[in-house]
CSV table of C-alpha atoms in Angstrom, one decimal:
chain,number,residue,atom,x,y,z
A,1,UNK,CA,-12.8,-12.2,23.4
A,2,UNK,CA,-10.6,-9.8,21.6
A,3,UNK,CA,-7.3,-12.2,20.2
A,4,UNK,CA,-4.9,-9.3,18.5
A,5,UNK,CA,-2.2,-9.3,21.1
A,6,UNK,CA,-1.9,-5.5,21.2
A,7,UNK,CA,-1.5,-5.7,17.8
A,8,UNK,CA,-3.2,-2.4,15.6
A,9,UNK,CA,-5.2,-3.1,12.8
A,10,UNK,CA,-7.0,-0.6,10.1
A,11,UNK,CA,-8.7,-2.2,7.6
A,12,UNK,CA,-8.9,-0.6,4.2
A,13,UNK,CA,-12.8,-0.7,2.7
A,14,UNK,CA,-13.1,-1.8,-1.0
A,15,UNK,CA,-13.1,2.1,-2.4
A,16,UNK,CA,-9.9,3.0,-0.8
A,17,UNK,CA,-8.1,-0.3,-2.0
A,18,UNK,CA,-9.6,1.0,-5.6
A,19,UNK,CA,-8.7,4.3,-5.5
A,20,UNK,CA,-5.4,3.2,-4.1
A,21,UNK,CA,-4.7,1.1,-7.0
A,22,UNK,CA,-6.1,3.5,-10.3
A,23,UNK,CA,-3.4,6.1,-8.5
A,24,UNK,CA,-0.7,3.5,-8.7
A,25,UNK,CA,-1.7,2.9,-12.6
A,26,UNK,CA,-2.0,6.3,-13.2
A,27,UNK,CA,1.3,7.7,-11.3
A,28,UNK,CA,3.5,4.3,-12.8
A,29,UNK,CA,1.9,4.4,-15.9
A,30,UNK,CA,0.9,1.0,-15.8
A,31,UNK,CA,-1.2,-0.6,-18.3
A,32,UNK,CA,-4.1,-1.9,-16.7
A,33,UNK,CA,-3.5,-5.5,-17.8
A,34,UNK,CA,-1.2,-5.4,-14.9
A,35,UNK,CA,-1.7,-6.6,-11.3
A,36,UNK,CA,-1.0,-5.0,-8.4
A,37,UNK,CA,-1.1,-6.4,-5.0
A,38,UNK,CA,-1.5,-4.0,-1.7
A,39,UNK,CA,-0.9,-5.7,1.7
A,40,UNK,CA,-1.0,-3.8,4.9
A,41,UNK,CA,1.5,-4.5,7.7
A,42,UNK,CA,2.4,-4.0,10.8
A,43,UNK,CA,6.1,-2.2,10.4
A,44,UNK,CA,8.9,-3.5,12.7
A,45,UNK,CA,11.5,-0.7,11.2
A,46,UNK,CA,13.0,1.7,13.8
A,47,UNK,CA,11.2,4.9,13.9
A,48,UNK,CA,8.0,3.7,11.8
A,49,UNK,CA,4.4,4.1,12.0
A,50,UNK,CA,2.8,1.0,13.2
A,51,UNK,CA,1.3,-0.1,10.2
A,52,UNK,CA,2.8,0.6,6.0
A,53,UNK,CA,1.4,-0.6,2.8
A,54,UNK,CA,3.6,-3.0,0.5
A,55,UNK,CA,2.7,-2.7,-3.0
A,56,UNK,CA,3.4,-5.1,-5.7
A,57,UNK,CA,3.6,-4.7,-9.2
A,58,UNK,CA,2.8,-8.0,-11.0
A,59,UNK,CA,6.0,-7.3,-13.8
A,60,UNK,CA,8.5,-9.4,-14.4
A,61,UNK,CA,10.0,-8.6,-11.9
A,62,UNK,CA,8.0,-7.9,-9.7
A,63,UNK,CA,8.7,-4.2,-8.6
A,64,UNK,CA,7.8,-3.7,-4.7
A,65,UNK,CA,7.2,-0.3,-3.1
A,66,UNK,CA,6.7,0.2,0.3
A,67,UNK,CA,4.2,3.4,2.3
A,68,UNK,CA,4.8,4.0,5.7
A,69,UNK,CA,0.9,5.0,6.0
A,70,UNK,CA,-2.0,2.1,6.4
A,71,UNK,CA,-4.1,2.2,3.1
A,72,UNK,CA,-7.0,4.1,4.6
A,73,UNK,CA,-4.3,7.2,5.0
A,74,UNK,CA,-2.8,7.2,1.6
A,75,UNK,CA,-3.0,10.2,-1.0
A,76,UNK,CA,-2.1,10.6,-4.1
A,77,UNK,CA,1.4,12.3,-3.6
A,78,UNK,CA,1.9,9.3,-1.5
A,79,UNK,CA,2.3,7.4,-4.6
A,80,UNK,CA,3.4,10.4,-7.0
A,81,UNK,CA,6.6,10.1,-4.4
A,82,UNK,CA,7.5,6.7,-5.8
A,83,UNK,CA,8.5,7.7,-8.8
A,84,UNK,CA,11.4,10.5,-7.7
C-alpha cells in the first residue's frame, strides 16, 4: 500500500546532496568547518514548484536560503544566484 496522500516526493542520492553542498561552500565561501543543512519540501507558496530545497548555514545565525527546485534539479547557478 502506497501511504503519500498525493503527496510528490524526489529523493536526492548521496552524490547530489554532496555536490549540492561543495557548491554552496564554494559560491558562499564557506569554510568547510561549517555545517550546512539541505531539507527538501513540499512548497505551499502560490505559483511554486511542488517541491524546493531549504538550506541552512550552521553560522551564528543561522543564514537560510531557499530553491524552488528539489535537490536532484539543482545546478550550480542555482546557488551562484544566492549571492546577488
Amino acid at each position: 500500500m502506497n501511504f503519500s496522500f498525493g503527496r510528490q516526493t524526489q529523493k536526492a542520492n548521496t552524490e547530489q546532496i554532496r555536490q549540492v553542498k561543495e557548491w554552496i561552500y564554494q559560491a558562499l565561501k564557506l569554510d568547510k568547518e561549517i555545517p550546512i543543512s539541505l531539507s527538501q519540501l513540499q512548497c505551499t507558496e502560490s505559483g511554486c514548484p511542488p517541491l524546493e530545497t531549504v538550506i541552512a548555514v550552521m553560522k551564528n545565525p543561522v543564514e537560510q536560503y531557499k530553491i524552488h527546485k528539489p535537490i536532484a534539479q539543482i545546478e550550480f547557478i542555482d546557488i551562484a544566484e544566492l549571492m546577488k
